[in-house]
Structure formats: C-alpha cells, structure tokens
Amino acid sequence: MHSSAVFLIEFGAVILGLGLLGRLAGRLQFSPIPLYLLAGLAFGEGGLLPLGTSEEFVATGAEIGVILLLLMLGLEYTASDLVSNLKTQYRAGLVDAVLNALPGAVMALLLGWGLVAAVVLAGVTWISSSGVIAKVLGDLGRLGNRETPVILSILVLEDLAMAVYLPIVTALLAGAGLAAGSVTLAIALGVAGLVLFLAVRYGRHISRFVSSDDPEKLLLVVLGLTLLVAGIAQQLQVSAAVGAFLVGIALSGEVAEGTHHLLSPLRDLFAAVFFVFFGLHTDPASIPPVLLPAMTLAVLTASTKIATGYWAARRAGISERGRWRAGGTLVARGEFSIVIAGLAVTAGIEPSLGPLATAYVLILVVLGPLTARWTEPVARRVTARLAARRESAPAPATAEGGGVAGAENGGDRVAEEPRETVDDPDAVGRRS
C-alpha cells in the first residue's frame, strides 16, 4: 500500500479513536486525559498496534499542542492580572511550591536520578491540572463557593511560576556544564523578562496590531505570530511553550476573547495529539517497575495538596468545610505535568522518568475528581466521630461540667453550615 495512504489511515484512525474516547469520557463525566494517555500506550512501541508512517507527523502535532495549551493559558490573563496576583498571593504560592515540589525532588534523588531529573520531577508533582480542576468545579456546582477564589489563585500562581520554571528546566536540560548552563539560564531568563516587559508595557499596541474584524485573518495572524515567537524562543533556549504563554499575556480585550473562541477547537485537537505522543514514547512494559514509586508519590502529594488548599483557605478566613473542599479540589495533576516530563523525555534524561510521570498522572487524574467530591464529607465524618468520642468520655473529676461543655463546642464545629457563595465570582479573574 502507498505510504501516503497508510499515513492517512493511521492518522485518521488515531483521531477517530480520540474522538470516541473523548465522547466516552464525557458520558462518564470524567477527564479524557487518562484515556488519551492509554491510547498512546496502545499505539506506541510495545503497545497493541504500533504506528509506522504517521509518528513523525504526530510528533509535530504534539509540539503544536503544547504551544497552543500555553497560548490559551496566557490569554486567560492580562499583564495587570499577572503583576497583581504575584503581589497578593505569593505566600500561598510559596507554600504550594515547597510542599508539592519537594516530594518529587526527594523521590528522584532517592532513585539516584541526579539533580536535573530532580528538578523535572519536582515540577511534575508541583503543578495541578487547571483543566481538570476547572471541569470539576463546574460539575460540582462550586464556582460560586467562597473557597473557589482561593483555589483559582493557587492555580494562577502555578501557571505564572511556569513562566520562570520552564526556562530554567530547558536550560538545565540543554546545558553541558555549570558554566554553559548558567549562561544559557541567564539568556533564557533575560529573554523571558524582556518579552514579559514588552507584554506589560506595550500589550495594547500588540493587541491593536493583531486585531482584525475578519476571523480568518485574526486566526492566521495570531497563530503565525505565536509559532514565530515560539520558534525564536526555542532557538534562544527559552522553551517554545514559554514564548507562546507570553504572546497570550500580551493579547487582551476583544482580541483575546476572539482568539480564545477561534483557537479552542484547534487547542483541543492538538492537545489530544500531544497526550497520545507522550504515551507513544512510553513502553507499557516500563510502567510496572515504577508503579510503586508512582503510587507513593501520588499518595504523598495528594496529602500535601490537601494541606496546601486547607492552609490557603484558612488564611483567607474560609470555614472548616470550605478548607477541606479547597484542599481536595487541588489534587488532580494532568496536562502540565506531562508537558514538563515531555521536555525531559525529548532531551533523553533518565529513561524511567517518562513511565513514572505517566503512571503518576494516570493515578492522580483519576483520583483528583474523587478527592474533590469526598475529602470534605470524609473529614466531616471523622471530626464528628472524634467529637462523639470526646462527648462519651467521662468528665474529669476536678472540672465539674467542663467535659460536657467542651464536647458541645466540638459538636458546633461540625454542624451543618449554609452554602457559601460570593456575589461576584468573576472578581477573581478571567480564569474561572
């Protein structure tokens, strides 16, 4: 059979399969990401039906998928959002980074993978999945809850941190030594800072230049500009994804809204191809040996994410139940953990890192919606049981009546609370 015909058959089958999997995930009210990863495992080397002629095209599509993911993320913010979030919520961001990046770094060092792999795995365990969490918040009807702005603030800070983290990882992956790596890192941060300055200072002019009433021209100009900046950024060791993210930040107003509308279907298509591509480069046989560390990391970092959300919500004055809901909602990891691991896989860093990241994301992208739903009820029942035990315990002889009063106070803490809402959910930014 002619090679072009084989290519069309293979690629068509992949896209059709992704569409059916996405439809199945929608009916199950679940994220399609784990199904896309499993499809990649099935079509890759060692899988059920390895691809032959279309793998190179899928690789290019995966690169475009990452670029569009970060461009769309940048479109969610204006330059002023970027600066104000950094100023007001940096403490929650620091707690989030320390509690959730540290377990990944320590695990990589314990496995003997070295410093660069430790920095990569730290990023994999740090960043929550904004796509999965946004869907879960909508499905559970919590967009108006008081803890939701806290959750969104943490997600925003993680995304902003990506603008600094990705150039560092890219430089470390490309650097041959300390001196060369330092120079590459300095160039990367300098270029990222320059583009960010241009976005903040001249974003209005850039938006005016890109703006067009014709959707076709707007699509071509924005897509062309994004790919051009991403390519230049990659040439300067900044990471194409960061270049796309900064282009998104530079666009605002009607241009950002129009671009978001036009590019959403393209983003969904190429993002699905990206997840398949990541699965293609993971041999299913390599997952069982890393399953134990992946499960250990998943349990540990699910706990640290719950602690992060609880702490941030408590600091914002949210009630006990809202604190648990905030923590449980942040557990899911997804697209950006795969993006980070994908950079390391492409650079040839530690062969086991890709399988571990795949298993880790598969576990948490399934577990995340469950913790979002059940963390608060489980915590409430445990608290009620502890309060009942205190109530049934005999009162101390030296404090007449004191034990009963204490139990009553404990019972008040777990009493039903009214649903928490805010008058203006949009006040937290466009990300919701």
Short mmCIF file of C-alpha atoms in Angstrom, two decimals:
data_model
loop_
_atom_site.label_atom_id
_atom_site.label_comp_id
_atom_site.label_asym_id
_atom_site.label_seq_id
_atom_site.Cartn_x
_atom_site.Cartn_y
_atom_site.Cartn_z
CA MET A 1 0.00 0.00 0.00
CA HIS A 2 1.21 3.54 -0.80
CA SER A 3 2.87 5.29 2.17
CA SER A 4 0.55 8.35 1.98
CA ALA A 5 -2.48 6.04 2.13
CA VAL A 6 -1.02 4.27 5.18
CA PHE A 7 -0.39 7.66 6.79
CA LEU A 8 -3.98 8.79 6.22
CA ILE A 9 -5.37 5.51 7.54
CA GLU A 10 -3.16 5.59 10.65
CA PHE A 11 -3.70 9.25 11.47
CA GLY A 12 -7.41 9.06 10.72
CA ALA A 13 -7.76 6.04 12.99
CA VAL A 14 -5.92 7.87 15.80
CA ILE A 15 -8.10 10.99 15.52
CA LEU A 16 -11.30 8.92 15.26
CA GLY A 17 -10.23 6.86 18.29
CA LEU A 18 -9.54 10.04 20.29
CA GLY A 19 -12.94 11.40 19.38
CA LEU A 20 -14.68 8.25 20.57
CA LEU A 21 -12.62 8.20 23.78
CA GLY A 22 -13.45 11.86 24.43
CA ARG A 23 -17.14 11.08 23.93
CA LEU A 24 -16.89 8.15 26.35
CA ALA A 25 -15.15 10.37 28.94
CA GLY A 26 -17.89 12.97 28.54
CA ARG A 27 -20.60 10.40 29.20
CA LEU A 28 -18.75 9.20 32.29
CA GLN A 29 -18.28 12.87 33.33
CA PHE A 30 -14.57 12.32 33.55
CA SER A 31 -11.40 13.92 32.18
CA PRO A 32 -10.38 12.34 28.84
CA ILE A 33 -6.65 12.78 29.62
CA PRO A 34 -6.10 9.28 31.12
CA LEU A 35 -7.86 7.71 28.13
CA TYR A 36 -5.64 9.67 25.69
CA LEU A 37 -2.52 8.51 27.56
CA LEU A 38 -3.73 4.90 27.45
CA ALA A 39 -4.38 5.28 23.71
CA GLY A 40 -0.80 6.48 23.27
CA LEU A 41 0.48 3.44 25.15
CA ALA A 42 -1.57 1.21 22.84
CA PHE A 43 -0.24 2.86 19.62
CA GLY A 44 3.42 3.15 20.72
CA GLU A 45 6.37 0.79 20.70
CA GLY A 46 5.50 -2.31 22.70
CA GLY A 47 1.78 -1.48 22.50
CA LEU A 48 -1.09 -3.33 20.86
CA LEU A 49 -0.98 -1.53 17.46
CA PRO A 50 2.30 0.42 16.90
CA LEU A 51 2.17 3.29 14.40
CA GLY A 52 4.53 3.21 11.43
CA THR A 53 4.45 6.14 8.99
CA SER A 54 2.49 8.76 10.94
CA GLU A 55 4.66 9.00 14.08
CA GLU A 56 6.71 11.95 12.76
CA PHE A 57 3.56 13.91 11.94
CA VAL A 58 2.13 13.10 15.38
CA ALA A 59 5.38 14.43 16.95
CA THR A 60 4.96 17.77 15.12
CA GLY A 61 1.30 17.89 16.11
CA ALA A 62 2.29 17.29 19.73
CA GLU A 63 4.67 20.30 19.66
CA ILE A 64 1.87 22.49 18.31
CA GLY A 65 -0.40 21.09 21.05
CA VAL A 66 1.95 22.26 23.80
CA ILE A 67 2.29 25.69 22.18
CA LEU A 68 -1.49 26.11 21.90
CA LEU A 69 -2.02 24.92 25.51
CA LEU A 70 0.31 27.63 26.82
CA LEU A 71 -1.01 30.30 24.41
CA MET A 72 -4.58 29.71 25.61
CA LEU A 73 -3.38 29.81 29.20
CA GLY A 74 -1.71 33.17 28.60
CA LEU A 75 -4.93 34.51 27.03
CA GLU A 76 -6.67 33.97 30.39
CA TYR A 77 -4.67 36.82 31.95
CA THR A 78 -3.84 40.40 31.27
CA ALA A 79 -0.48 41.86 32.19
CA SER A 80 -2.08 43.61 35.20
CA ASP A 81 -3.53 40.24 36.39
CA LEU A 82 -0.04 38.84 36.21
CA VAL A 83 1.50 41.53 38.38
CA SER A 84 -1.33 41.83 40.95
CA ASN A 85 -1.55 38.07 41.57
CA LEU A 86 2.17 37.90 42.19
CA LYS A 87 1.92 40.72 44.74
CA THR A 88 -1.08 39.49 46.76
CA GLN A 89 -0.94 35.68 46.72
CA TYR A 90 2.77 34.92 46.72
CA ARG A 91 2.71 33.31 50.19
CA ALA A 92 0.18 30.67 49.14
CA GLY A 93 2.27 30.07 46.04
CA LEU A 94 5.43 29.57 48.10
CA VAL A 95 3.71 27.08 50.45
CA ASP A 96 2.31 25.24 47.42
CA ALA A 97 5.74 25.07 45.77
CA VAL A 98 7.58 23.84 48.87
CA LEU A 99 5.00 21.23 49.95
CA ASN A 100 4.42 19.76 46.50
CA ALA A 101 7.68 20.17 44.58
CA LEU A 102 9.86 18.83 47.39
CA PRO A 103 8.44 15.24 47.38
CA GLY A 104 9.17 14.88 43.66
CA ALA A 105 12.72 16.19 44.01
CA VAL A 106 13.43 13.93 47.01
CA MET A 107 11.99 10.87 45.20
CA ALA A 108 14.23 11.49 42.16
CA LEU A 109 17.31 11.81 44.37
CA LEU A 110 16.37 8.65 46.32
CA LEU A 111 16.08 6.79 43.00
CA GLY A 112 19.57 8.04 42.07
CA TRP A 113 18.44 10.03 39.01
CA GLY A 114 20.56 13.15 39.64
CA LEU A 115 19.89 16.86 40.08
CA VAL A 116 18.38 17.66 36.66
CA ALA A 117 15.84 14.83 36.91
CA ALA A 118 15.06 16.00 40.47
CA VAL A 119 14.18 19.50 39.19
CA VAL A 120 11.99 17.96 36.47
CA LEU A 121 10.15 15.57 38.81
CA ALA A 122 9.66 18.45 41.28
CA GLY A 123 7.74 20.30 38.57
CA VAL A 124 5.71 17.20 37.70
CA THR A 125 4.46 16.83 41.30
CA TRP A 126 4.06 20.58 41.88
CA ILE A 127 1.64 21.77 39.17
CA SER A 128 -2.06 20.93 39.49
CA SER A 129 -4.21 20.37 36.41
CA SER A 130 -6.13 23.60 35.78
CA GLY A 131 -8.19 21.91 33.05
CA VAL A 132 -9.38 19.02 35.23
CA ILE A 133 -9.99 21.28 38.25
CA ALA A 134 -11.99 23.82 36.25
CA LYS A 135 -14.21 21.00 34.95
CA VAL A 136 -14.64 19.52 38.45
CA LEU A 137 -15.62 22.89 39.93
CA GLY A 138 -18.25 23.32 37.24
CA ASP A 139 -19.56 19.75 37.55
CA LEU A 140 -19.90 20.02 41.36
CA GLY A 141 -21.57 23.45 41.15
CA ARG A 142 -18.89 25.12 43.26
CA LEU A 143 -17.97 28.08 41.03
CA GLY A 144 -19.79 30.41 43.45
CA ASN A 145 -18.31 28.97 46.66
CA ARG A 146 -16.11 31.12 48.85
CA GLU A 147 -13.14 28.72 48.63
CA THR A 148 -13.13 28.83 44.81
CA PRO A 149 -11.18 32.14 44.52
CA VAL A 150 -8.52 30.61 46.79
CA ILE A 151 -8.25 27.57 44.50
CA LEU A 152 -8.04 29.77 41.41
CA SER A 153 -5.37 31.99 42.97
CA ILE A 154 -3.15 28.98 43.62
CA LEU A 155 -3.67 27.77 40.04
CA VAL A 156 -2.83 31.21 38.68
CA LEU A 157 0.39 31.36 40.71
CA GLU A 158 1.39 27.90 39.47
CA ASP A 159 0.86 28.99 35.88
CA LEU A 160 2.84 32.18 36.42
CA ALA A 161 5.62 30.18 38.04
CA MET A 162 5.75 28.10 34.86
CA ALA A 163 6.97 31.19 33.00
CA VAL A 164 10.10 31.11 35.19
CA TYR A 165 10.33 27.38 35.79
CA LEU A 166 10.23 26.23 32.16
CA PRO A 167 13.21 28.35 31.01
CA ILE A 168 15.19 27.01 33.97
CA VAL A 169 14.34 23.40 33.12
CA THR A 170 15.03 23.99 29.43
CA ALA A 171 18.43 25.48 30.24
CA LEU A 172 19.29 22.62 32.61
CA LEU A 173 18.28 20.03 30.02
CA ALA A 174 20.36 21.76 27.33
CA GLY A 175 23.35 22.78 29.48
CA ALA A 176 26.53 20.71 29.10
CA GLY A 177 28.13 22.01 32.30
CA LEU A 178 27.77 24.51 35.14
CA ALA A 179 29.25 27.47 33.22
CA ALA A 180 27.41 26.73 29.96
CA GLY A 181 24.22 26.01 31.86
CA SER A 182 24.50 29.30 33.80
CA VAL A 183 24.97 31.30 30.59
CA THR A 184 22.03 29.51 28.95
CA LEU A 185 19.88 30.11 32.02
CA ALA A 186 20.82 33.81 32.12
CA ILE A 187 19.94 34.20 28.42
CA ALA A 188 16.67 32.33 28.92
CA LEU A 189 15.58 34.43 31.90
CA GLY A 190 16.73 37.63 30.19
CA VAL A 191 14.71 36.90 27.04
CA ALA A 192 11.67 35.83 29.10
CA GLY A 193 11.95 39.05 31.17
CA LEU A 194 12.28 41.18 28.01
CA VAL A 195 9.21 39.60 26.37
CA LEU A 196 7.28 39.97 29.64
CA PHE A 197 8.28 43.66 29.83
CA LEU A 198 7.11 44.22 26.25
CA ALA A 199 3.84 42.42 27.05
CA VAL A 200 3.21 44.57 30.14
CA ARG A 201 4.36 47.88 28.62
CA TYR A 202 3.22 47.56 25.00
CA GLY A 203 0.48 44.89 25.19
CA ARG A 204 -2.15 47.38 23.99
CA HIS A 205 -0.17 48.17 20.84
CA ILE A 206 0.42 44.48 20.14
CA SER A 207 -3.31 43.77 20.52
CA ARG A 208 -4.10 46.66 18.15
CA PHE A 209 -1.63 45.33 15.58
CA VAL A 210 -3.13 41.82 15.74
CA SER A 211 -6.77 42.93 15.85
CA SER A 212 -9.00 42.22 12.85
CA ASP A 213 -12.76 42.06 12.23
CA ASP A 214 -12.24 39.10 9.88
CA PRO A 215 -11.98 35.83 11.91
CA GLU A 216 -9.84 34.20 9.22
CA LYS A 217 -7.24 37.00 9.28
CA LEU A 218 -7.25 37.12 13.09
CA LEU A 219 -6.66 33.36 13.28
CA LEU A 220 -3.80 33.45 10.76
CA VAL A 221 -2.07 36.45 12.34
CA VAL A 222 -2.30 35.15 15.95
CA LEU A 223 -1.30 31.60 15.03
CA GLY A 224 1.56 32.81 12.85
CA LEU A 225 2.82 35.26 15.49
CA THR A 226 2.65 32.58 18.19
CA LEU A 227 4.56 29.97 16.18
CA LEU A 228 7.14 32.60 15.15
CA VAL A 229 7.79 33.74 18.75
CA ALA A 230 7.76 30.13 19.99
CA GLY A 231 10.36 29.17 17.39
CA ILE A 232 12.62 32.15 18.23
CA ALA A 233 12.24 31.39 21.95
CA GLN A 234 13.22 27.76 21.40
CA GLN A 235 16.25 28.86 19.38
CA LEU A 236 17.31 31.00 22.38
CA GLN A 237 16.80 28.05 24.80
CA VAL A 238 13.76 29.71 26.44
CA SER A 239 11.23 26.97 25.56
CA ALA A 240 8.66 27.39 22.82
CA ALA A 241 5.88 26.91 25.38
CA VAL A 242 7.00 29.94 27.39
CA GLY A 243 7.17 32.06 24.23
CA ALA A 244 3.57 31.10 23.43
CA PHE A 245 2.49 31.83 27.03
CA LEU A 246 3.96 35.34 26.84
CA VAL A 247 2.25 36.02 23.48
CA GLY A 248 -1.04 35.09 25.16
CA ILE A 249 -0.38 37.54 28.01
CA ALA A 250 0.40 40.33 25.53
CA LEU A 251 -3.04 39.98 23.90
CA SER A 252 -6.03 41.38 25.76
CA GLY A 253 -9.61 42.62 25.40
CA GLU A 254 -11.63 41.69 22.32
CA VAL A 255 -8.57 40.26 20.58
CA ALA A 256 -8.00 37.79 23.45
CA GLU A 257 -11.68 36.80 23.52
CA GLY A 258 -11.87 36.36 19.74
CA THR A 259 -8.64 34.36 19.65
CA HIS A 260 -9.83 32.17 22.50
CA HIS A 261 -13.02 31.38 20.60
CA LEU A 262 -11.23 30.66 17.32
CA LEU A 263 -8.38 28.57 18.69
CA SER A 264 -10.24 26.45 21.28
CA PRO A 265 -11.11 23.63 18.83
CA LEU A 266 -7.54 23.61 17.45
CA ARG A 267 -6.16 23.53 21.00
CA ASP A 268 -8.37 20.56 21.91
CA LEU A 269 -7.33 18.65 18.78
CA PHE A 270 -3.57 19.16 19.12
CA ALA A 271 -3.58 18.79 22.93
CA ALA A 272 -5.16 15.34 22.48
CA VAL A 273 -2.42 14.52 19.93
CA PHE A 274 0.18 15.66 22.48
CA PHE A 275 -1.10 13.23 25.12
CA VAL A 276 -1.05 10.43 22.56
CA PHE A 277 2.51 11.37 21.57
CA PHE A 278 3.64 11.20 25.21
CA GLY A 279 2.07 7.75 25.52
CA LEU A 280 3.74 6.70 22.24
CA HIS A 281 7.15 7.28 23.81
CA THR A 282 6.35 5.19 26.87
CA ASP A 283 6.74 1.44 26.62
CA PRO A 284 3.89 -0.15 28.61
CA ALA A 285 6.37 -2.74 29.90
CA SER A 286 8.38 0.05 31.58
CA ILE A 287 5.47 1.14 33.83
CA PRO A 288 5.22 -1.83 36.31
CA PRO A 289 8.80 -1.32 37.66
CA VAL A 290 7.98 2.35 38.56
CA LEU A 291 4.44 1.73 39.76
CA LEU A 292 5.37 1.60 43.46
CA PRO A 293 7.26 4.95 43.50
CA ALA A 294 4.47 6.48 41.39
CA MET A 295 1.80 5.33 43.85
CA THR A 296 3.91 6.51 46.80
CA LEU A 297 4.33 9.93 45.20
CA ALA A 298 0.62 10.08 44.35
CA VAL A 299 -0.48 9.39 47.93
CA LEU A 300 2.12 11.76 49.39
CA THR A 301 1.47 14.67 47.05
CA ALA A 302 -2.32 14.23 47.24
CA SER A 303 -1.91 14.77 51.01
CA THR A 304 0.36 17.79 50.56
CA LYS A 305 -2.05 19.36 48.05
CA ILE A 306 -4.93 18.91 50.53
CA ALA A 307 -2.76 20.52 53.22
CA THR A 308 -1.90 23.40 50.83
CA GLY A 309 -5.54 24.11 50.00
CA TYR A 310 -6.58 23.82 53.65
CA TRP A 311 -3.87 26.27 54.75
CA ALA A 312 -4.59 28.80 51.99
CA ALA A 313 -8.37 28.68 52.63
CA ARG A 314 -7.86 29.03 56.38
CA ARG A 315 -5.64 32.06 55.78
CA ALA A 316 -8.44 33.56 53.66
CA GLY A 317 -10.95 33.11 56.51
CA ILE A 318 -12.88 30.24 54.88
CA SER A 319 -14.82 27.85 57.16
CA GLU A 320 -13.67 24.34 58.07
CA ARG A 321 -15.73 22.66 55.35
CA GLY A 322 -14.54 25.06 52.67
CA ARG A 323 -10.91 24.42 53.68
CA TRP A 324 -11.29 20.68 53.08
CA ARG A 325 -13.08 21.30 49.77
CA ALA A 326 -10.26 23.60 48.62
CA GLY A 327 -7.62 21.00 49.51
CA GLY A 328 -9.44 18.08 47.87
CA THR A 329 -10.05 20.03 44.66
CA LEU A 330 -6.35 20.79 44.09
CA VAL A 331 -5.20 17.15 43.97
CA ALA A 332 -5.53 16.48 40.21
CA ARG A 333 -2.36 16.61 38.06
CA GLY A 334 -2.57 16.50 34.27
CA GLU A 335 -1.52 18.42 31.20
CA PHE A 336 1.34 20.48 32.60
CA SER A 337 2.92 17.58 34.48
CA ILE A 338 3.02 15.80 31.11
CA VAL A 339 4.43 18.91 29.39
CA ILE A 340 7.29 19.07 31.91
CA ALA A 341 8.00 15.34 31.73
CA GLY A 342 7.81 15.53 27.92
CA LEU A 343 10.69 18.06 27.85
CA ALA A 344 12.85 15.63 29.82
CA VAL A 345 11.86 12.65 27.67
CA THR A 346 12.73 14.59 24.49
CA ALA A 347 16.12 15.56 25.98
CA GLY A 348 16.86 11.92 26.85
CA ILE A 349 17.04 12.42 30.62
CA GLU A 350 16.57 9.29 32.78
CA PRO A 351 14.57 6.65 30.80
CA SER A 352 12.36 5.76 33.78
CA LEU A 353 11.16 9.34 34.29
CA GLY A 354 8.62 9.21 31.45
CA PRO A 355 6.95 5.96 32.64
CA LEU A 356 6.87 7.22 36.24
CA ALA A 357 5.30 10.53 35.19
CA THR A 358 2.74 8.69 33.05
CA ALA A 359 1.74 6.37 35.91
CA TYR A 360 1.68 9.27 38.39
CA VAL A 361 -0.59 11.43 36.19
CA LEU A 362 -2.86 8.48 35.40
CA ILE A 363 -3.37 7.85 39.13
CA LEU A 364 -3.99 11.48 40.12
CA VAL A 365 -6.11 12.48 37.13
CA VAL A 366 -8.48 9.68 38.19
CA LEU A 367 -8.13 10.29 41.95
CA GLY A 368 -8.45 14.11 41.71
CA PRO A 369 -12.18 14.33 40.94
CA LEU A 370 -12.84 11.79 43.72
CA THR A 371 -10.92 13.77 46.36
CA ALA A 372 -12.68 16.95 45.22
CA ARG A 373 -16.02 15.25 45.91
CA TRP A 374 -15.26 13.23 49.04
CA THR A 375 -12.49 14.96 51.06
CA GLU A 376 -14.90 17.28 52.87
CA PRO A 377 -17.58 14.65 53.74
CA VAL A 378 -14.92 12.20 54.96
CA ALA A 379 -13.20 14.89 57.06
CA ARG A 380 -16.60 15.93 58.48
CA ARG A 381 -17.45 12.36 59.49
CA VAL A 382 -14.04 11.80 61.08
CA THR A 383 -14.39 15.08 63.00
CA ALA A 384 -17.91 14.14 64.14
CA ARG A 385 -16.72 10.72 65.30
CA LEU A 386 -13.88 12.28 67.30
CA ALA A 387 -16.30 14.76 68.83
CA ALA A 388 -18.69 11.91 69.78
CA ARG A 389 -15.84 10.06 71.47
CA ARG A 390 -14.95 13.15 73.48
CA GLU A 391 -18.61 13.57 74.41
CA SER A 392 -18.93 9.96 75.63
CA ALA A 393 -15.72 10.13 77.69
CA PRO A 394 -16.22 10.65 81.47
CA ALA A 395 -15.78 14.25 82.60
CA PRO A 396 -12.68 14.98 84.72
CA ALA A 397 -13.46 14.90 88.47
CA THR A 398 -11.62 18.19 89.07
CA ALA A 399 -13.60 20.18 86.48
CA GLU A 400 -17.29 19.75 87.13
CA GLY A 401 -19.28 20.09 83.92
CA GLY A 402 -16.19 21.20 81.92
CA GLY A 403 -16.04 17.98 79.82
CA VAL A 404 -19.64 18.33 78.62
CA ALA A 405 -19.12 21.98 77.64
CA GLY A 406 -16.04 21.03 75.62
CA ALA A 407 -17.97 18.32 73.74
CA GLU A 408 -20.73 20.78 72.89
CA ASN A 409 -18.20 23.20 71.42
CA GLY A 410 -16.73 20.36 69.33
CA GLY A 411 -20.20 19.50 68.06
CA ASP A 412 -20.72 23.10 66.94
CA ARG A 413 -17.64 22.93 64.79
CA VAL A 414 -19.07 20.11 62.67
CA ALA A 415 -22.64 21.43 62.48
CA GLU A 416 -24.16 21.95 59.04
CA GLU A 417 -23.19 25.27 57.52
CA PRO A 418 -25.08 27.23 54.85
CA ARG A 419 -23.78 27.05 51.29
CA GLU A 420 -21.01 29.56 50.76
CA THR A 421 -21.30 31.87 47.80
CA VAL A 422 -19.80 35.09 46.57
CA ASP A 423 -21.67 37.88 44.89
CA ASP A 424 -19.18 38.26 42.06
CA PRO A 425 -17.23 35.12 41.17
CA ASP A 426 -15.60 36.94 38.27
CA ALA A 427 -13.82 39.24 40.70
CA VAL A 428 -11.03 36.64 40.95
CA GLY A 429 -10.06 37.00 37.28
CA ARG A 430 -10.89 35.59 33.88
CA ARG A 431 -9.56 32.11 34.61
CA SER A 432 -12.86 30.83 36.05
#
